[in-house]
Amino acid sequence: MNDASLPHITTIRSHKGFTFSTISSLWQYHELLYFFIWRDIKVRYKQTIVGMSWAIIQPLLAMIVFSIFFGKLAKMPSDNIPYPVFCYTALVPWIFFANALSQCSESLVRSSDLIKKIYFPKLAIPLSSVLSGAVDFALSLVVLFIMMPFFGVSPTAEIIWLPLFILLAITTSIGVGLWLATLNVIFRDVRYAVPFLIQLWLYASPVVYPSSLLPEPWRSIYGINPMAGVVEGFRWSLLGTGNPPGTMLAVSACISLILLFTGILFFSRVEKKMADII
Amino acid sequence: MTNIAISAEGLSKSYRIGRKQARYKTLRETVTDFATAPLHRLKSSLHGHAATEQGELIWALQDVSFTIQKGDVVGIIGRNGAGKSTLLKILAQITQPTNGHAEIKGRVGSLLEVGTGFHPELTGRENIFLNGAILGMKRAEINRKFDEIVAFSEVEQFIDTPVKHYSSGMYMRLAFAVAAHLETEVLLVDEVLAVGDAAFQKKCLSKMGDIAIEGRTVLFVSHNLGAVHKLCSKALWIKSGNLVLEGESGHVIDKYCSDLYKIENDYSLRERRDREGDARIQFTRIYWQDENGHDLHSLRSGGNYTLVLDYEANTDSIYNDVFVSFLIKDNLHTPVLLHQTDFENGNFKDIPSKGQFFCKIPRFPLAQGEYTVNIFVSINNKTSDSIDNASRLTVDYGDYYCTGHQGRPELCKYLTEGSWELQGMSE
């Protein structure tokens, strides 16, 4: 309201390709982003029996199953860390990523009514669907901290780097999520491809096995999967396994940023005609 | 110069309408299109015409230019599918114009549909904040107006109940209340007054009136010509994507009505785009005949008439079970008369590819007044063609009762035979 003195001028014309307004209008409407996140968190577990506990049940059950089959039966190496902790540490960012992808890829299509009827920065929709997973993420992280002393693992000083890896997990989720959400607006095939993609991606990421299985230079190349960098980063900062993930992390971070930027470009391009094609 | 709130120049919007069902492409189609498109393009350029395989180009809006002064309340009128909503969507930045440009001075708020963005699981209170934010209000602004919004919506008691438990009336009231408190310098409104019961509609209308008095610029799309006349000083009339007339609202409405009357009395339905159905059978003309087969311009109560519906069927197949119906509504859009094939004769079988459906109505039972007729045809329960307001119908005074009494059209439009008798009872 304080900008009332300056006449606000809206110019309407046909644009193609990326326009900076995709991002700048999000800043103008930043409260809307909070409200969307707040709504998604609030609504996520409405009318469920165990509610928020789903955030913990998911990684815990996955951990139990993986520990039995990969840890006990297949005797998967785990960098000298008790397998359950080893695997759960990876599951914390992984489940955040997997949920973010499935929520985000559907987010735009699910909001088609809004997109067709109201003007607002549409970027807020996929963004909020990823960020609203933060609460689940935090809960599952708390469970990890409870679990660690139980298995005799204590956190190392490297834990100060954890926020960096969390940021990388978020960047990767938003980057991939934006691509999928935007593609889903044009091709509904995405809806069917995503569950499958997530499943494959799980095994392509070092969740049930350590990336130390790979010798260099393959390990650095493995970093092309940005989740490899995220997962190994989590393990290194929380459990102190191996060496700091050097080149692999650098590769992952680069790929993650590339995904994010191209995702925003692609989104901005499609945003112009979204109301017509959704 | 500085007092112009909205200026639009050459706004156009085209849509490509292709296959009817496919609203979005699958990956496979795109891949095959991608592979075959160069071939198609080559072929069509050899034949010397542009590549139109992907579908027909429809201009929803064509070269629309106008300026609106600050503080004007402007109505946009026109038939269904004329492009009114497309114009609002472009001004609201929901969709982009294909050509042309527009400039709007001041914050823009748009109410294209009330209640979009409400989440059923959230309470009324939570939805007020969420919806307010979606419409572009700041949190502080919503806080300040919260009580006013709740009072306006008349749902105080249920404000902490999830809106999924609301009745549809309560839901719409709350939605309108949030939207109505949007304080932007320019407001774009599409047909929101069609919500709630009569009392609430009246309240909405007076709220719109207040907004108009406050000196804000309002663009208002409505089919309710009465409301447009009452609220708006100026009006724009859009017909098949073109701006036909702009000016003082009374004048524009008059012109629009006379044109509407002319079109509808032209009886030709071929041009109508505001129809639904799969078009296996389509109505081409609607008119009335008297007993001697003469075409009529108006009917009289009590006369014997035949409604004639010309149609054309797509000739590929023979249709059985063809259901036809008509519905007459009075000037308040209240249905007053309905008849359909299965009431008495049963549906039609083996219909020829071109022909006429007749419906004889003896002693026409409607009192004098203006009516509209909706017509409908379906094959095996699947809608083929459905046109609302296919034609206007004028009924003049006629001697229905054979007594010279004309009934009381202001109270009741429907006339029926009846006889009154008196019988005493012995004590």
XYZ file of C-alpha atoms in Angstrom:
705
model
C 0.000 0.000 0.000
C 2.941 2.314 0.581
C 3.618 2.355 -3.138
C 0.329 4.177 -3.714
C 2.186 7.401 -4.419
C 3.862 5.864 -7.443
C 1.323 4.951 -10.084
C 1.617 1.241 -10.635
C 1.577 0.523 -14.364
C 0.865 -2.853 -15.848
C 1.776 -3.371 -19.450
C 0.181 -6.263 -21.240
C 1.604 -7.637 -24.439
C 2.703 -10.900 -25.908
C 5.988 -12.233 -24.590
C 7.833 -15.336 -25.541
C 10.632 -17.068 -23.703
C 12.029 -16.122 -20.332
C 10.944 -12.924 -18.666
C 12.322 -11.684 -15.419
C 8.785 -11.095 -14.126
C 8.529 -14.833 -13.412
C 10.819 -14.237 -10.460
C 10.203 -10.585 -9.638
C 6.441 -11.033 -9.334
C 7.106 -13.835 -6.866
C 8.901 -11.308 -4.712
C 5.892 -8.990 -4.836
C 3.665 -11.856 -3.789
C 6.058 -13.413 -1.280
C 3.318 -13.577 1.329
C 1.383 -15.785 -1.029
C 4.290 -18.233 -1.055
C 4.119 -18.425 2.768
C 0.391 -18.957 2.610
C 0.737 -21.744 0.052
C 3.403 -23.491 2.142
C 1.285 -23.053 5.241
C -1.753 -24.458 3.411
C 0.139 -27.465 2.068
C 1.547 -28.283 5.507
C -1.806 -27.806 7.154
C -3.709 -29.879 4.649
C -1.147 -32.614 4.065
C -2.265 -34.955 6.810
C -5.868 -33.841 7.277
C -8.295 -36.689 7.755
C -5.542 -39.258 8.337
C -5.328 -41.435 11.435
C -1.654 -41.151 12.313
C -1.262 -37.642 10.880
C 2.216 -36.183 11.099
C 3.630 -39.571 12.122
C 3.638 -40.442 8.440
C 6.724 -38.269 8.190
C 8.549 -40.711 10.491
C 6.865 -43.956 9.505
C 7.985 -43.668 5.882
C 11.765 -43.540 6.440
C 11.618 -45.885 9.456
C 9.838 -48.645 7.569
C 12.091 -48.220 4.564
C 15.075 -48.416 6.891
C 13.843 -51.638 8.502
C 13.213 -53.329 5.174
C 16.527 -52.197 3.693
C 18.423 -53.208 6.846
C 16.998 -56.730 6.688
C 17.496 -57.332 2.985
C 20.509 -55.251 2.051
C 22.231 -54.997 5.437
C 21.720 -58.462 6.959
C 21.083 -60.766 4.001
C 23.061 -59.152 1.187
C 25.787 -57.961 3.598
C 26.080 -54.617 1.842
C 29.159 -52.667 3.021
C 28.241 -49.567 5.025
C 31.497 -47.671 5.615
C 31.817 -49.237 9.105
C 28.643 -47.621 10.355
C 25.744 -49.730 11.707
C 23.666 -50.379 8.588
C 20.350 -48.985 9.945
C 21.926 -45.603 10.739
C 23.895 -45.658 7.501
C 20.764 -46.210 5.476
C 18.449 -43.958 7.511
C 20.829 -41.009 7.133
C 20.462 -41.364 3.377
C 16.714 -41.858 3.596
C 16.172 -38.502 5.314
C 17.135 -36.411 2.257
C 15.996 -39.101 -0.163
C 12.410 -39.220 1.098
C 12.286 -35.435 1.109
C 13.390 -35.511 -2.526
C 11.010 -38.313 -3.532
C 7.999 -36.634 -1.882
C 8.964 -33.302 -3.359
C 9.028 -34.798 -6.845
C 5.681 -36.525 -6.576
C 3.983 -33.489 -4.978
C 5.615 -30.939 -7.214
C 5.070 -32.720 -10.520
C 1.306 -32.729 -9.902
C 1.157 -29.303 -8.284
C 0.473 -27.137 -11.337
C -2.071 -29.466 -12.892
C -3.863 -29.762 -9.566
C -4.127 -25.979 -9.372
C -5.461 -25.598 -12.899
C -8.593 -23.818 -11.620
C -6.484 -21.163 -10.000
C -4.215 -20.788 -12.980
C -7.141 -20.350 -15.330
C -9.003 -17.853 -13.186
C -6.619 -15.758 -11.149
C -3.441 -13.874 -11.855
C -0.638 -14.570 -9.428
C 2.986 -15.682 -9.769
C 2.536 -19.282 -10.725
C 6.048 -20.166 -9.618
C 4.661 -20.066 -6.062
C 2.800 -23.321 -6.662
C 5.650 -25.747 -7.449
C 7.917 -23.910 -5.019
C 5.532 -24.231 -2.103
C 4.870 -27.891 -2.843
C 8.587 -28.621 -2.438
C 9.165 -26.361 0.564
C 6.167 -27.669 2.476
C 8.058 -30.953 2.819
C 10.406 -29.133 5.217
C 8.375 -30.085 8.275
C 8.455 -33.780 7.429
C 12.133 -33.437 6.721
C 12.827 -31.804 10.078
C 10.866 -34.484 11.930
C 12.710 -37.327 10.260
C 16.002 -35.572 11.019
C 15.078 -35.359 14.718
C 14.443 -39.103 14.685
C 17.924 -39.587 13.263
C 19.458 -37.625 16.153
C 17.537 -39.809 18.611
C 18.656 -42.923 16.789
C 22.375 -42.136 16.541
C 23.363 -42.528 20.236
C 21.231 -45.659 20.308
C 23.540 -47.223 17.699
C 26.620 -45.744 19.297
C 27.263 -43.183 16.582
C 28.027 -39.640 17.619
C 27.946 -36.661 15.311
C 31.232 -35.088 14.272
C 32.218 -31.444 13.966
C 31.492 -31.657 10.254
C 27.835 -31.265 11.179
C 28.250 -27.518 10.616
C 28.272 -28.310 6.894
C 24.870 -29.983 7.083
C 22.868 -26.835 6.147
C 24.837 -26.713 2.918
C 23.706 -30.220 1.995
C 20.157 -29.449 3.006
C 20.303 -26.485 0.655
C 21.622 -28.734 -2.079
C 18.759 -31.174 -1.484
C 16.254 -28.319 -1.772
C 17.868 -26.897 -4.916
C 17.869 -30.304 -6.563
C 14.250 -30.952 -5.591
C 13.105 -27.590 -6.928
C 15.124 -27.972 -10.130
C 13.848 -31.431 -10.998
C 10.378 -30.635 -9.627
C 10.027 -27.563 -11.845
C 10.953 -29.544 -14.918
C 8.447 -32.274 -14.126
C 5.630 -29.923 -13.071
C 6.007 -27.863 -16.238
C 6.274 -30.908 -18.472
C 3.171 -32.299 -16.814
C 1.243 -29.211 -17.914
C 2.033 -30.062 -21.537
C 2.246 -33.846 -21.405
C 0.217 -35.743 -18.880
C 2.560 -38.701 -19.422
C 4.653 -37.274 -16.613
C 2.021 -38.375 -14.129
C 2.729 -42.006 -14.970
C 6.446 -41.637 -15.384
C 7.179 -40.014 -12.026
C 6.572 -42.992 -9.669
C 8.733 -45.116 -11.925
C 11.400 -42.428 -12.163
C 11.551 -42.134 -8.376
C 11.941 -45.887 -8.008
C 14.806 -46.048 -10.491
C 16.438 -42.962 -9.053
C 16.480 -44.549 -5.585
C 18.686 -47.366 -6.818
C 20.796 -44.979 -8.854
C 21.558 -43.059 -5.654
C 23.797 -44.329 -2.842
C 20.948 -44.932 -0.398
C 21.242 -48.669 0.211
C 24.945 -48.836 -0.705
C 27.914 -46.502 -0.178
C 29.368 -44.633 -3.127
C 32.773 -45.851 -1.930
C 31.963 -48.999 -3.907
C 32.935 -46.986 -6.961
C 36.590 -46.247 -7.660
C 37.683 -42.856 -8.913
C 37.181 -41.404 -11.502
C 33.809 -43.135 -11.642
C 32.863 -41.719 -8.312
C 33.187 -38.155 -9.556
C 31.208 -39.041 -12.649
C 28.611 -40.579 -10.368
C 28.124 -37.043 -9.050
C 26.139 -36.328 -12.201
C 23.296 -37.729 -10.148
C 22.949 -34.734 -7.819
C 21.315 -36.882 -5.154
C 24.568 -38.819 -4.891
C 26.266 -35.651 -3.729
C 23.427 -34.867 -1.330
C 23.323 -38.331 0.229
C 27.084 -38.702 0.609
C 27.220 -35.146 1.955
C 24.671 -36.030 4.635
C 26.627 -39.132 5.608
C 29.916 -37.287 5.739
C 28.638 -34.363 7.801
C 26.518 -36.442 10.188
C 28.354 -39.743 10.509
C 31.859 -38.721 9.484
C 32.243 -41.443 6.867
C 35.168 -41.326 4.484
C 36.721 -38.179 3.104
C 34.860 -34.981 2.388
C 33.044 -35.571 -0.897
C 35.241 -33.395 -3.098
C 34.910 -33.579 -6.855
C 31.737 -35.676 -6.633
C 30.069 -32.955 -4.571
C 31.273 -30.269 -6.942
C 29.810 -32.147 -9.909
C 26.526 -32.674 -8.045
C 26.283 -29.020 -7.050
C 26.896 -27.900 -10.641
C 24.290 -30.273 -12.035
C 21.817 -29.197 -9.364
C 22.259 -25.527 -10.218
C 21.982 -26.247 -13.939
C 18.722 -28.118 -13.301
C 17.405 -25.226 -11.234
C 18.239 -22.534 -13.789
C 17.044 -24.454 -16.821
C 13.940 -25.431 -14.844
C 13.126 -21.778 -14.172
C 13.790 -20.866 -17.819
C 11.552 -23.644 -19.067
C 8.851 -22.791 -16.554
C 8.937 -19.117 -17.506
C 8.593 -20.021 -21.152
C 5.566 -22.221 -20.598
C 4.064 -19.898 -17.977
C 3.016 -17.471 -20.729
C 0.576 -19.909 -22.273
C -0.106 -22.046 -19.228
C -3.701 -20.867 -18.744
C -4.464 -21.822 -22.348
C -2.990 -25.310 -22.373
C -3.417 -26.640 -18.843
C -4.145 12.158 -20.663
C -3.264 11.334 -17.081
C -6.799 10.288 -16.316
C -6.759 7.183 -18.448
C -6.935 4.039 -16.356
C -6.963 1.400 -19.041
C -5.922 1.738 -22.631
C -6.018 -1.171 -25.006
C -4.780 -1.155 -28.542
C -5.473 -3.847 -31.102
C -5.909 -6.624 -28.570
C -6.349 -9.952 -30.338
C -6.350 -13.492 -29.144
C -6.409 -16.593 -31.265
C -6.880 -20.169 -30.241
C -6.098 -23.150 -32.329
C -8.947 -25.576 -32.093
C -7.978 -28.995 -33.266
C -9.339 -32.353 -32.353
C -12.251 -31.901 -30.036
C -11.315 -34.393 -27.345
C -7.573 -33.902 -27.100
C -7.102 -31.020 -24.704
C -3.505 -31.866 -24.083
C -0.996 -33.762 -26.092
C 0.619 -36.977 -25.082
C 4.302 -37.396 -25.534
C 3.738 -39.934 -28.299
C 1.651 -37.503 -30.324
C 4.287 -34.849 -30.019
C 6.982 -37.261 -31.068
C 4.980 -38.419 -34.090
C 3.942 -34.839 -34.888
C 7.530 -33.848 -34.622
C 8.539 -36.576 -37.030
C 5.760 -36.029 -39.536
C 5.310 -32.255 -39.328
C 8.058 -31.436 -41.846
C 6.404 -33.819 -44.305
C 3.024 -32.209 -43.775
C 4.505 -28.781 -44.139
C 6.227 -29.815 -47.335
C 3.052 -31.325 -48.689
C 0.908 -28.315 -47.929
C 3.451 -25.885 -49.318
C 3.480 -27.937 -52.518
C -0.272 -27.587 -52.634
C 0.118 -23.902 -52.053
C -1.762 -23.393 -48.792
C -0.664 -22.848 -45.248
C -0.271 -25.706 -42.843
C -3.602 -26.016 -41.143
C -3.464 -29.682 -40.248
C -3.154 -28.850 -36.587
C -6.597 -27.320 -36.548
C -8.508 -24.208 -37.290
C -7.434 -20.833 -35.970
C -10.236 -19.193 -34.035
C -10.060 -15.527 -33.165
C -11.668 -15.159 -29.774
C -10.838 -11.476 -29.824
C -9.915 -9.369 -32.793
C -8.327 -5.956 -32.831
C -10.085 -4.541 -29.800
C -9.071 -1.000 -28.854
C -10.564 1.255 -26.212
C -9.660 3.593 -23.398
C -11.300 3.808 -20.034
C -11.102 6.865 -17.814
C -10.175 6.644 -14.181
C -13.257 6.131 -12.023
C -15.445 4.828 -14.808
C -17.590 1.788 -14.214
C -17.824 0.015 -17.515
C -20.019 -2.926 -18.398
C -18.985 -5.412 -21.035
C -21.916 -7.039 -22.768
C -22.312 -9.559 -25.539
C -23.529 -13.072 -26.155
C -21.944 -16.214 -24.766
C -18.694 -16.885 -26.548
C -18.392 -13.351 -27.885
C -15.027 -12.882 -26.214
C -15.964 -10.906 -23.093
C -14.258 -13.262 -20.699
C -11.242 -13.563 -22.963
C -10.876 -9.795 -22.813
C -11.012 -9.811 -19.030
C -8.536 -12.682 -18.856
C -6.097 -10.737 -20.979
C -6.479 -7.597 -18.874
C -6.098 -9.691 -15.723
C -2.848 -11.136 -17.147
C -4.108 -14.674 -16.910
C -3.558 -15.248 -20.573
C -1.493 -13.330 -23.083
C -2.857 -11.533 -26.122
C -1.695 -12.905 -29.463
C -1.352 -9.370 -30.783
C -1.799 -5.885 -29.469
C -1.070 -4.398 -26.105
C -2.745 -2.756 -23.163
C -1.696 -0.572 -20.294
C -3.376 -0.398 -16.926
C -2.620 2.282 -14.365
C -3.009 1.271 -10.754
C -3.152 -2.004 -8.907
C -5.360 -4.504 -10.712
C -7.648 -6.933 -8.948
C -9.681 -9.514 -10.743
C -12.701 -11.511 -9.706
C -13.171 -13.925 -12.524
C -14.672 -16.631 -10.444
C -15.541 -16.480 -6.805
C -14.209 -19.195 -4.597
C -11.352 -20.523 -6.699
C -8.511 -21.174 -4.370
C -10.668 -22.084 -1.416
C -9.439 -25.237 0.192
C -12.215 -27.485 1.488
C -10.183 -28.801 4.427
C -9.374 -25.358 5.793
C -11.717 -23.361 8.002
C -13.532 -20.240 6.913
C -11.037 -18.103 8.818
C -8.048 -19.792 7.199
C -9.604 -19.560 3.766
C -10.173 -15.835 4.129
C -6.428 -15.378 4.587
C -5.466 -17.835 1.884
C -7.934 -16.478 -0.665
C -7.063 -12.914 0.190
C -3.408 -13.664 -0.427
C -4.181 -15.343 -3.730
C -6.163 -12.302 -4.826
C -3.167 -10.140 -3.990
C -3.995 -8.732 -0.560
C -1.307 -8.247 2.035
C -1.653 -10.003 5.356
C -2.008 -6.696 7.219
C -4.745 -5.639 4.831
C -6.675 -8.855 5.429
C -6.256 -8.520 9.191
C -7.677 -5.039 9.037
C -10.728 -6.075 7.049
C -11.261 -9.467 8.613
C -14.273 -8.518 10.757
C -15.875 -6.634 7.909
C -15.493 -9.631 5.609
C -16.974 -12.030 8.147
C -19.891 -9.715 8.828
C -20.598 -9.312 5.149
C -20.548 -13.056 4.533
C -23.025 -13.794 7.351
C -21.163 -16.952 8.391
C -19.828 -15.735 11.784
C -20.988 -18.874 13.549
C -19.131 -21.217 11.248
C -15.957 -19.244 10.765
C -13.870 -21.968 12.444
C -15.518 -24.848 10.601
C -13.823 -26.368 7.553
C -15.556 -24.990 4.493
C -16.241 -28.472 3.171
C -19.091 -28.550 5.691
C -20.556 -25.290 4.390
C -23.677 -25.186 2.285
C -23.009 -23.969 -1.226
C -24.728 -20.693 -0.376
C -22.470 -20.057 2.624
C -19.440 -20.980 0.575
C -20.298 -18.513 -2.169
C -21.133 -15.780 0.322
C -17.789 -16.122 2.040
C -15.988 -16.234 -1.279
C -17.706 -13.117 -2.538
C -17.109 -11.339 0.744
C -13.344 -11.835 0.473
C -13.300 -10.754 -3.136
C -15.514 -7.744 -2.572
C -13.063 -6.339 -0.052
C -10.223 -6.286 -2.501
C -9.075 -2.681 -2.563
C -7.407 -2.138 -5.877
C -7.640 0.905 -8.083
C -8.808 -1.207 -11.003
C -11.222 -4.085 -10.576
C -12.127 -6.647 -13.228
C -15.324 -8.523 -12.455
C -16.834 -11.438 -14.336
C -20.401 -12.472 -13.641
C -19.897 -12.806 -9.895
C -23.327 -11.511 -9.117
C -24.830 -14.798 -10.155
C -24.199 -16.282 -6.725
C -26.347 -16.902 -3.721
C -30.006 -16.277 -3.149
C -31.949 -13.202 -4.190
C -31.276 -11.355 -0.931
C -27.543 -11.923 -1.159
C -27.493 -10.970 -4.824
C -29.071 -7.702 -3.865
C -26.386 -7.187 -1.250
C -23.671 -7.968 -3.793
C -25.192 -5.535 -6.219
C -25.253 -2.761 -3.653
C -21.657 -3.574 -2.695
C -20.735 -3.234 -6.348
C -22.585 0.064 -6.333
C -20.493 1.236 -3.344
C -17.316 0.260 -5.151
C -18.466 2.305 -8.107
C -19.147 5.326 -5.919
C -15.702 5.090 -4.307
C -14.275 6.246 -7.607
C -12.477 3.061 -8.532
C -12.290 1.893 -12.099
C -14.397 -1.198 -12.653
C -14.777 -3.445 -15.665
C -17.827 -5.592 -15.259
C -18.917 -8.520 -17.437
C -22.488 -9.606 -17.005
C -25.471 -11.071 -18.735
C -27.678 -9.253 -16.327
C -28.398 -6.198 -18.433
C -30.409 -4.666 -15.622
C -27.367 -4.759 -13.349
C -25.127 -3.341 -16.055
C -27.564 -0.514 -16.665
C -27.830 0.225 -12.973
C -24.133 0.036 -12.096
C -22.322 1.161 -15.176
C -22.107 4.552 -16.782
C -20.407 3.213 -19.869
C -20.602 -0.052 -21.726
C -18.633 -1.979 -24.332
C -20.463 -4.352 -26.623
C -18.440 -7.229 -27.981
C -19.744 -9.377 -30.782
C -17.835 -12.372 -32.197
C -14.545 -11.051 -30.884
C -14.990 -7.509 -32.175
C -15.777 -4.360 -30.292
C -18.946 -3.154 -31.973
C -19.921 -0.220 -29.865
C -18.777 1.698 -26.825
C -20.542 4.529 -25.154
C -23.152 5.464 -22.607
C -24.487 2.227 -21.125
C -28.201 2.819 -21.808
C -27.512 3.487 -25.457
C -25.234 0.462 -25.878
C -27.700 -1.834 -24.144
C -30.521 -0.638 -26.410
C -28.473 -1.304 -29.525
C -27.385 -4.671 -28.172
C -30.945 -5.722 -27.366
C -32.264 -4.797 -30.749
C -29.448 -6.723 -32.378
C -30.085 -9.685 -30.118
C -33.711 -9.599 -31.098
C -32.826 -9.370 -34.778
C -30.468 -12.317 -34.628
C -32.778 -14.449 -32.626
C -35.652 -13.683 -34.898
C -33.569 -14.516 -37.870
C -34.107 -18.005 -36.533
C -30.972 -19.300 -38.176
C -28.986 -21.371 -35.765
C -26.100 -22.192 -38.056
C -23.996 -19.303 -36.834
C -24.459 -20.056 -33.174
C -21.245 -20.943 -31.421
C -22.617 -21.088 -27.902
C -23.820 -24.653 -28.244
C -22.809 -27.931 -26.715
C -22.840 -31.494 -27.936
C -21.073 -33.802 -30.333
C -22.794 -32.262 -33.397
C -23.995 -35.544 -34.875
C -27.317 -33.765 -35.237
C -27.444 -29.985 -35.254
C -30.377 -27.619 -35.249
C -30.287 -25.176 -38.119
C -33.473 -23.159 -37.605
C -36.195 -22.687 -35.024
C -39.586 -21.124 -35.701
C -43.289 -21.361 -34.967
C -46.196 -22.095 -37.298
C -49.920 -21.749 -36.945
C -52.431 -24.431 -37.910
C -52.251 -23.404 -41.572
C -48.477 -23.755 -41.727
C -47.755 -20.027 -41.768
C -44.586 -18.829 -40.073
C -45.238 -16.592 -37.099
C -43.394 -13.771 -35.389
C -45.372 -13.886 -32.204
C -47.870 -16.207 -30.598
C -51.102 -15.593 -28.744
C -52.181 -17.339 -25.578
C -54.598 -20.124 -26.339
C -53.710 -20.572 -30.009
C -52.805 -23.892 -31.627
C -49.167 -23.810 -32.695
C -46.397 -25.997 -33.923
C -42.768 -25.550 -32.943
C -40.565 -26.425 -35.921
C -36.924 -27.347 -35.527
C -34.944 -27.806 -38.733
C -31.952 -30.049 -38.334
C -29.088 -31.556 -40.233
C -27.522 -34.840 -39.274
C -24.107 -36.001 -40.208
C -24.994 -38.628 -42.772
C -22.495 -41.339 -41.995
C -24.788 -43.421 -39.863
C -28.411 -44.091 -39.084
C -29.502 -42.863 -35.702
C -32.012 -44.549 -33.487
C -33.297 -43.283 -30.197
C -33.182 -39.596 -31.030
C -34.496 -37.557 -28.139
C -35.639 -33.973 -28.676
C -36.881 -31.470 -26.126
C -37.559 -27.792 -25.679
C -37.784 -25.663 -22.579
C -39.388 -22.248 -22.417
C -38.233 -19.780 -19.780
C -39.818 -16.502 -18.824
C -38.017 -13.160 -18.576
C -36.778 -14.048 -15.086
C -35.267 -17.247 -16.469
C -37.772 -19.379 -14.629
C -38.661 -22.493 -16.610
C -42.368 -22.429 -17.395
C -42.921 -25.022 -20.092
C -41.109 -28.210 -21.035
C -41.877 -30.908 -23.532
C -39.819 -33.814 -24.776
C -40.283 -36.652 -27.234
C -40.487 -39.376 -24.609
C -43.428 -37.777 -22.776
C -45.963 -38.938 -25.330
C -44.659 -40.276 -28.644
C -41.350 -41.852 -27.783
C -38.012 -40.951 -29.310
C -37.459 -40.812 -33.065
C -35.967 -43.679 -35.041
C -34.253 -43.864 -38.440
C -34.119 -40.158 -38.955
C -33.162 -38.840 -42.395
C -30.043 -36.740 -42.715
C -31.992 -33.531 -43.113
C -35.431 -32.736 -41.846
C -37.665 -31.064 -39.312
C -38.882 -31.991 -35.878
C -42.418 -30.774 -35.175
C -44.048 -30.374 -31.812
C -47.725 -29.487 -31.837
C -48.973 -27.569 -28.845
C -52.699 -27.082 -28.709
C -54.120 -24.166 -26.713
C -50.786 -22.522 -26.033
C -50.798 -22.121 -22.238
C -48.534 -19.136 -21.599
C -49.656 -15.664 -20.719
C -48.451 -12.604 -22.568
C -44.795 -11.752 -22.120
C -41.302 -12.340 -23.389
C -39.813 -15.806 -23.259
C -36.727 -17.629 -24.407
C -36.539 -21.155 -25.771
C -33.815 -23.716 -25.078
C -33.614 -26.694 -27.402
C -31.888 -29.992 -26.996
C -31.312 -33.170 -28.980
C -29.499 -36.321 -27.957
C -28.784 -39.691 -29.499
C -28.707 -42.665 -27.152
C -28.540 -40.300 -24.198
C -25.495 -38.546 -25.558
C -25.997 -34.842 -26.172
C -25.797 -33.967 -29.835
C -26.808 -30.361 -29.761
C -27.982 -28.108 -27.002
C -28.653 -24.396 -27.435
C -29.721 -22.121 -24.636
C -31.760 -19.106 -25.716
C -32.087 -20.561 -29.200
C -34.787 -18.015 -29.854
C -36.867 -15.384 -28.208
C -40.567 -15.827 -28.089
C -43.121 -13.083 -27.783
C -46.549 -14.078 -26.602
C -49.286 -11.514 -27.068
C -52.599 -11.337 -25.405
C -54.969 -14.040 -26.672
C -58.324 -15.301 -25.581
C -57.183 -18.446 -23.783
C -60.196 -18.722 -21.520
C -62.655 -17.733 -24.262
C -64.068 -15.257 -21.758
C -61.965 -12.248 -22.673
C -59.981 -12.510 -19.423
C -56.268 -12.451 -20.029
C -55.078 -14.117 -16.843
C -52.589 -12.345 -14.601
C -49.179 -12.552 -16.277
C -47.563 -10.458 -13.526
C -48.393 -13.210 -11.029
C -48.260 -16.344 -13.104
C -47.194 -17.061 -16.636
C -48.857 -20.407 -16.918
C -52.498 -20.660 -17.931
C -54.660 -23.675 -17.328
C -58.233 -24.650 -17.849
C -60.363 -24.976 -14.805
C -63.929 -24.700 -13.717
C -65.227 -23.477 -10.422
C -68.380 -24.859 -8.831
C -70.246 -24.256 -5.676
C -71.969 -26.862 -3.608
C -73.765 -26.264 -0.357
C -73.506 -28.712 2.533
C -76.565 -29.722 4.490
C -76.230 -29.165 8.211
